Amino acid sequence: MVTVSDRHIDAANVQYGAQMKTLERIWEALENVSDPEIPVLSVLDLGVVRSVTLCQDNIELTAEPENKQLCHGASTDQPSSVTIQITPTYTGCPAIGMMAANIRIELLAHGFDKVLVLEVLTPAWTTDWMTASGKQKLLAYGIAPPQNKARIEKMLFDETAVPCPQCASENTACISEFGSTACKSLYRCLDCREPFDYFKCH
Amino acid sequence: MQQYLLHIADNALILGHRLSEWCGHGPALEIDMAMTNISLDLIGQARNMYQYAATLEGDGKTEDDLAYLRDVPEFRNVLLVEQVNGDFANTIARQFLFDTYHYFFQQQLCESQDPQLAAMAEKSLKEVAYHLRWTSEWVIRLGDGTIESKARIQRAFQDLWSFRGELLTPALYETEAVAAGVGVDLGAIKTAVEQKIFNVLDEATLVRPTDGWMHAGGKTGRHSEHLGFILAEMQFLQRAYPNAAW
Ligand SMILES: [Zn+2]
């Protein structure tokens, strides 16, 4: 990859107007790709998409989910392509392969035929990257969203109260640290008596 | 380096396979799910490590070659992880002894000068933290539980104690990995590992078995008879139908 100059640009920069628009379309398309295990969450809600790189008309733009507007831009002689970096939630999570495939299918449907999905391991995925709207969607779906910032010490010892997604009571108890998928624990509400999944801090 | 990666991967794969034998047989549904989740984490960690080892090996080698086409003497896992499941207490004791080591091991491996190893360790550490938390709680619950549960978990620790030494005794490839700045110095984590084990045993009101003769050999390919049976089952498909793929 030939990098002539690296600099930060923003959406207002007319020089990159066309590419910025395309990039926006890609982000919108990714919003349609859901987590196969928790279909209400998109891959963006979940925070598994780490960057989107677009090569178009000799310009390469890279944007990260924290700030889709602010891009890293450079000249390039690469042909048009889209590269998406994704990171697995859990090492053994089988959903990652399906997410990668679904991302390719979705972008293909939007006319992007050269799409590369790369798996990156570092920095390691954390529930801190889950979006606020993602947490809302989880709650509405009946899964208690992660309650804290993810910290290793907390994973070893924490006893945070997890509110019930049905009645909001904090009078709940953990039935099992390990639930129906790697990312969840199983809880029970001691007031409304409903069992529920908790998306644990990671 | 290759031996070192295989050692880490083999530990995870063989223990993951052992745990998977509990699938559908756990004493309660929640425990069954926990053990299979831990198994899945371990097999995932093994896969990442085999993929990395395969890239370094080149020659078109894949993770499947490393997992399915090596025989007993080529496996570098510690003897502890290939021991039979026994009863639930025995599985918990085996897992707890491994998790204490594994947690501090991964924590140190995050500092590796090999960026790929450090990245994998950072990811694994979060998973292992939950494993250790779960097994610690079960050791305490069984130890400080009924007369029967206490007797069983105590006996399990008695039986498995002699497999503890190998975890913290470096093989040559480990010493070399430390010298190269990529591996974990087992001497540096020994105190932390033992302290954690002792604290949990104390809290579980269990007697700490006395240190005596310790098993060794797994790290250099001298295994107990159990590994052959594990491989026979695990590798059957790939051996019977070469190059079978998903
Ligand atoms: Zn409730």
XYZ file of C-alpha atoms and ligand atoms in Angstrom:
449
model
C 0.000 0.000 0.000
C 1.452 3.333 -1.008
C 0.906 6.006 1.556
C 1.836 9.433 0.314
C 0.586 11.489 3.182
C -1.330 10.707 6.338
C -3.560 13.296 7.847
C -6.861 13.715 9.576
C -9.779 15.021 7.634
C -13.406 15.540 8.492
C -16.744 15.288 6.777
C -16.657 18.932 5.785
C -13.630 18.368 3.625
C -15.085 18.599 0.135
C -12.119 16.881 -1.424
C -13.281 13.589 0.059
C -16.992 14.250 -0.230
C -17.807 11.302 -2.480
C -15.777 8.850 -0.419
C -17.290 10.112 2.824
C -20.761 9.466 1.412
C -19.793 5.934 0.428
C -18.322 5.339 3.852
C -21.571 6.503 5.406
C -23.485 4.000 3.270
C -21.213 1.226 4.500
C -21.846 2.093 8.139
C -25.577 2.155 7.459
C -25.382 -1.237 5.773
C -23.505 -2.700 8.725
C -26.370 -1.643 10.979
C -28.412 -4.339 9.155
C -26.031 -7.149 10.060
C -27.135 -8.747 13.289
C -25.517 -10.992 15.854
C -26.750 -14.503 14.947
C -27.148 -15.378 18.628
C -28.841 -12.140 19.748
C -30.633 -10.954 16.613
C -31.772 -7.630 18.100
C -28.153 -6.493 18.252
C -26.316 -5.351 15.153
C -22.596 -5.943 14.787
C -22.216 -2.201 15.451
C -24.263 -2.357 18.673
C -22.077 -5.201 19.815
C -18.876 -3.303 19.039
C -17.256 -6.081 17.025
C -16.634 -3.842 13.991
C -13.372 -2.054 14.756
C -12.754 -0.169 11.533
C -13.935 0.339 7.995
C -11.438 1.119 5.256
C -12.575 2.270 1.864
C -10.337 2.469 -1.184
C -12.003 4.496 -3.913
C -10.673 6.749 -6.678
C -7.118 6.554 -5.394
C -8.070 7.628 -1.918
C -8.027 5.403 1.126
C -10.200 6.347 4.082
C -10.357 4.542 7.406
C -12.942 5.228 10.070
C -13.486 3.698 13.477
C -16.817 3.166 15.233
C -16.105 5.656 18.031
C -16.100 8.421 15.500
C -17.434 7.573 12.070
C -16.884 11.135 10.834
C -13.263 11.638 11.689
C -11.194 9.627 9.264
C -7.678 8.728 8.544
C -7.078 9.482 4.878
C -4.265 8.807 2.457
C -3.553 8.500 -1.223
C -3.429 5.008 -2.590
C -2.960 3.192 -5.852
C -5.079 0.245 -4.736
C -8.196 -0.686 -6.713
C -11.598 -0.024 -5.152
C -12.271 -2.194 -2.131
C -13.769 -2.272 1.343
C -11.917 -3.748 4.293
C -13.759 -4.333 7.553
C -11.881 -5.243 10.700
C -13.878 -7.260 13.193
C -12.883 -8.712 16.537
C -14.332 -11.845 18.153
C -16.253 -11.463 21.395
C -15.076 -14.737 22.938
C -12.175 -16.781 21.604
C -14.320 -19.827 20.950
C -17.460 -17.990 19.895
C -18.751 -19.676 16.733
C -20.783 -16.585 15.792
C -17.777 -14.697 14.436
C -17.561 -16.682 11.200
C -21.214 -16.134 10.525
C -20.926 -12.407 11.234
C -18.059 -12.139 8.755
C -20.080 -13.957 6.104
C -23.173 -11.836 6.750
C -21.151 -8.635 6.493
C -19.908 -9.703 3.068
C -23.417 -10.638 1.921
C -24.899 -7.361 3.155
C -22.245 -5.228 1.491
C -22.556 -7.218 -1.700
C -26.258 -6.387 -1.718
C -25.233 -2.725 -1.496
C -23.023 -3.075 -4.551
C -19.655 -3.546 -2.877
C -18.201 -6.573 -4.577
C -14.641 -6.418 -3.265
C -15.026 -6.832 0.470
C -12.380 -8.160 2.807
C -13.330 -8.997 6.399
C -10.304 -9.298 8.665
C -10.314 -10.725 12.165
C -8.186 -8.806 14.634
C -7.487 -9.917 18.207
C -6.019 -6.812 19.707
C -7.170 -4.751 21.484
C -9.381 -7.472 22.919
C -13.125 -6.998 22.616
C -14.828 -5.660 25.696
C -18.463 -5.060 26.609
C -17.400 -1.424 27.113
C -17.681 -1.140 23.312
C -21.337 -2.032 23.306
C -23.304 1.052 22.266
C -25.861 2.733 24.525
C -28.601 1.898 22.017
C -27.349 -1.692 21.973
C -27.789 -1.877 25.743
C -31.320 -0.470 25.401
C -32.175 -3.063 22.762
C -30.857 -5.855 24.965
C -32.973 -4.729 27.873
C -36.092 -4.504 25.717
C -35.315 -8.015 24.418
C -35.266 -9.355 27.989
C -31.504 -9.615 28.495
C -29.926 -7.549 31.259
C -27.100 -5.471 29.701
C -23.579 -5.368 31.220
C -23.668 -3.331 34.428
C -20.088 -2.149 34.800
C -16.924 -1.245 33.041
C -15.050 -4.451 32.352
C -12.156 -5.007 34.766
C -10.284 -8.249 35.323
C -10.382 -7.885 39.117
C -14.139 -7.441 38.915
C -14.480 -10.575 36.811
C -12.764 -12.497 39.587
C -14.635 -11.104 42.568
C -17.464 -8.782 41.606
C -20.927 -9.176 43.094
C -22.780 -6.356 41.348
C -26.572 -6.382 41.585
C -28.131 -7.074 38.185
C -31.601 -5.539 37.775
C -34.353 -7.737 36.356
C -35.170 -6.775 32.734
C -38.860 -7.589 33.361
C -39.653 -5.675 36.564
C -36.416 -3.749 37.264
C -36.102 -5.250 40.739
C -32.534 -5.519 42.028
C -33.538 -8.446 44.176
C -32.047 -11.016 41.818
C -29.748 -13.998 42.147
C -27.197 -15.596 39.858
C -28.141 -19.169 38.981
C -25.144 -19.869 36.780
C -22.103 -17.838 35.752
C -22.307 -19.553 32.378
C -25.508 -19.280 30.393
C -26.855 -20.310 27.011
C -23.957 -18.646 25.165
C -20.414 -17.724 26.194
C -21.323 -14.075 26.744
C -24.203 -14.594 29.155
C -24.906 -15.684 32.732
C -28.202 -17.032 33.961
C -30.108 -15.078 36.635
C -33.418 -15.300 38.432
C -35.579 -12.464 39.708
C -36.613 -13.072 43.317
C -39.579 -10.703 43.021
C -41.305 -11.512 39.728
C -39.691 -14.983 39.686
C -38.722 -14.776 36.019
C -35.403 -16.266 34.988
C -33.330 -14.069 32.670
C -30.019 -13.841 30.833
C -27.373 -11.326 31.844
C -24.836 -10.141 29.289
C -21.811 -10.264 31.550
C -18.992 -7.723 31.698
C -16.056 -8.819 29.644
C 8.943 -21.431 19.744
C 6.899 -24.068 17.897
C 7.088 -26.448 20.853
C 6.073 -23.645 23.164
C 2.984 -22.747 21.142
C 2.003 -26.402 20.886
C 2.400 -26.793 24.634
C -0.021 -23.934 25.320
C -2.459 -25.105 22.654
C -2.340 -28.782 23.672
C -3.089 -27.944 27.306
C -6.199 -26.069 26.232
C -7.340 -28.592 23.617
C -7.002 -31.698 25.767
C -8.623 -30.126 28.810
C -11.347 -28.690 26.587
C -11.962 -32.152 25.174
C -12.097 -33.713 28.624
C -14.631 -31.137 29.777
C -16.720 -31.673 26.671
C -17.216 -35.272 27.785
C -19.495 -33.829 30.477
C -21.851 -32.430 27.839
C -25.278 -33.824 28.651
C -24.013 -35.530 31.814
C -23.554 -32.611 34.232
C -25.094 -32.982 37.701
C -27.415 -30.048 36.920
C -28.267 -28.191 33.724
C -26.449 -25.033 34.861
C -23.297 -26.969 35.687
C -23.491 -28.789 32.391
C -23.660 -25.445 30.571
C -20.806 -24.001 32.598
C -18.516 -26.919 31.834
C -19.322 -26.891 28.139
C -18.856 -23.103 28.013
C -15.443 -23.439 29.618
C -14.695 -26.248 27.193
C -15.650 -23.994 24.275
C -13.394 -21.196 25.547
C -10.474 -23.593 25.862
C -10.969 -25.129 22.427
C -11.230 -21.614 20.977
C -7.971 -20.634 22.664
C -6.341 -23.801 21.338
C -7.545 -23.026 17.812
C -6.036 -19.535 17.859
C -2.756 -20.934 19.075
C -2.697 -23.765 16.488
C -3.507 -21.293 13.718
C -0.573 -19.172 14.799
C 1.713 -22.195 15.106
C 0.614 -23.374 11.652
C 1.482 -20.004 10.088
C 4.926 -20.115 11.652
C 5.439 -23.671 10.506
C 4.473 -22.740 6.929
C 4.388 -25.601 4.442
C 0.639 -25.183 4.042
C 0.104 -26.586 7.528
C -3.266 -25.850 9.107
C -4.688 -25.910 12.613
C -6.323 -29.243 11.772
C -2.972 -30.865 10.973
C -1.720 -29.873 14.378
C -4.792 -30.925 16.313
C -5.731 -34.066 14.420
C -2.634 -35.510 12.830
C -0.080 -35.622 15.610
C 0.324 -38.717 17.736
C 0.736 -39.100 21.504
C 4.506 -38.439 21.817
C 4.134 -35.204 19.839
C 1.634 -33.721 22.283
C 3.121 -31.244 24.769
C 0.292 -30.913 27.291
C 0.789 -31.456 31.007
C -0.359 -34.792 32.431
C -2.968 -33.105 34.637
C -5.253 -32.133 31.753
C -5.472 -35.642 30.293
C -6.519 -37.281 33.562
C -10.002 -38.793 33.565
C -13.018 -36.777 34.660
C -13.892 -39.080 37.571
C -16.733 -37.682 39.626
C -17.770 -34.020 39.622
C -15.440 -33.221 42.538
C -12.520 -34.724 40.660
C -13.289 -32.647 37.572
C -13.573 -29.492 39.692
C -10.272 -30.160 41.482
C -8.486 -30.810 38.173
C -9.987 -27.699 36.622
C -9.231 -25.545 39.659
C -5.577 -26.621 39.729
C -5.308 -25.817 36.041
C -7.256 -22.530 36.250
C -5.051 -21.101 39.022
C -1.988 -21.811 36.894
C -3.719 -20.721 33.684
C -4.885 -17.384 35.069
C -1.464 -16.223 36.230
C 0.136 -17.751 33.143
C -2.076 -15.768 30.749
C -1.627 -12.645 32.854
C 2.151 -12.896 32.379
C 1.826 -13.879 28.739
C 0.123 -10.503 28.111
C 3.631 -9.064 28.602
C 5.148 -11.256 25.874
C 7.300 -9.460 23.337
C 5.591 -11.505 20.652
C 2.631 -9.264 19.778
C 0.445 -12.130 18.559
C 0.965 -14.134 21.750
C 0.296 -11.049 23.863
C -2.905 -10.344 21.933
C -4.180 -13.889 22.379
C -3.294 -13.795 26.077
C -5.142 -10.547 26.623
C -8.243 -12.162 25.194
C -7.847 -15.475 27.000
C -7.203 -13.842 30.358
C -10.721 -12.439 30.531
C -12.180 -15.871 29.851
C -9.897 -17.646 32.280
C -10.816 -15.153 35.013
C -14.393 -16.436 34.824
C -13.208 -20.051 34.804
C -11.152 -19.508 37.933
C -13.982 -17.716 39.639
C -16.355 -20.581 38.889
C -14.045 -23.394 40.005
C -12.971 -21.498 43.144
C -16.597 -21.156 44.147
C -17.216 -24.857 43.564
C -14.165 -25.940 45.545
C -15.442 -23.837 48.434
C -19.004 -25.053 48.067
C -18.006 -28.717 47.964
C -15.366 -28.394 50.673
C -17.549 -26.408 53.024
C -20.619 -28.434 52.044
C -21.867 -31.831 53.168
C -19.776 -34.618 54.690
C -20.015 -36.470 51.389
C -19.044 -33.524 49.163
C -16.184 -32.602 51.453
C -14.831 -36.159 51.461
C -14.993 -36.326 47.670
C -13.300 -33.011 46.934
C -10.653 -33.736 49.573
C -9.930 -37.100 47.975
C -9.812 -35.486 44.537
C -7.133 -33.020 45.664
C -5.257 -35.879 47.301
C -5.309 -37.816 44.020
C -4.390 -34.924 41.750
C -1.882 -33.112 43.946
C 1.078 -34.917 42.410
C 0.175 -33.521 38.978
C 0.549 -29.956 40.262
C 4.321 -29.866 40.083
C 4.596 -30.268 36.331
C 2.616 -27.070 35.711
C 5.288 -24.958 37.364
C 8.385 -26.853 36.255
C 9.674 -25.492 32.938
C 10.606 -27.692 30.006
C 13.589 -26.671 27.890
C 11.415 -24.918 25.293
C 9.815 -22.869 28.052
C 13.166 -21.723 29.387
C 14.165 -20.798 25.836
C 10.911 -18.901 25.313
C 11.589 -16.912 28.489
C 15.124 -16.144 27.336
C 13.738 -14.916 24.018
C 11.365 -12.578 25.849
C 8.232 -14.254 24.537
C 7.414 -16.852 27.205
C 6.242 -16.892 30.802
C 8.772 -17.314 33.597
C 7.076 -19.990 35.702
C 9.275 -19.117 38.671
C 7.759 -15.638 38.663
C 4.161 -16.874 38.927
C 4.761 -19.795 41.314
C 4.043 -17.877 44.526
C 0.883 -16.274 43.173
C -0.446 -19.616 41.905
C 0.247 -21.429 45.158
C -1.112 -18.607 47.285
C -4.379 -18.681 45.359
C -4.670 -22.472 45.726
C -3.909 -22.361 49.435
C -6.332 -19.500 50.094
C -9.191 -21.281 48.385
C -8.418 -24.603 50.103
C -8.391 -22.793 53.452
C -11.694 -21.111 52.730
C -13.085 -24.480 51.671
C -11.933 -25.917 55.026
C -9.901 -28.517 53.148
C -6.594 -29.989 54.211
C -3.675 -29.052 52.002
C -2.131 -32.318 50.754
C 1.574 -32.668 51.475
C 3.938 -32.103 48.591
C 5.690 -35.312 47.668
C 6.827 -36.918 44.469
C 5.466 -35.095 41.439
C 4.557 -36.515 38.021
C 6.388 -35.146 34.995
C 6.813 -35.998 31.333
C 3.745 -34.651 29.539
C 5.519 -31.482 28.484
C 8.096 -33.551 26.605
C 5.680 -36.096 25.156
C 5.771 -38.891 27.740
C 2.082 -39.254 28.475
C -0.199 -41.411 30.584
C -2.235 -44.061 28.783
C -5.263 -41.747 28.878
C -4.049 -39.461 26.100
C -4.109 -42.252 23.517
C -7.795 -42.873 24.182
C -8.568 -39.157 23.964
C -6.783 -38.867 20.625
C -8.431 -42.025 19.311
C -11.806 -40.425 19.801
C -10.865 -36.857 18.901
C -8.878 -37.703 15.783
C -11.032 -40.547 14.481
C -12.872 -38.560 11.843
C -9.796 -36.904 10.392
C -7.879 -40.195 10.347
C -10.716 -42.227 8.844
C -11.677 -39.577 6.306
C -8.463 -37.683 5.544
C -8.931 -33.989 4.748
C -12.580 -34.037 5.781
C -13.647 -30.427 6.274
C -16.704 -28.602 7.538
Zn -38.359 -9.306 37.989
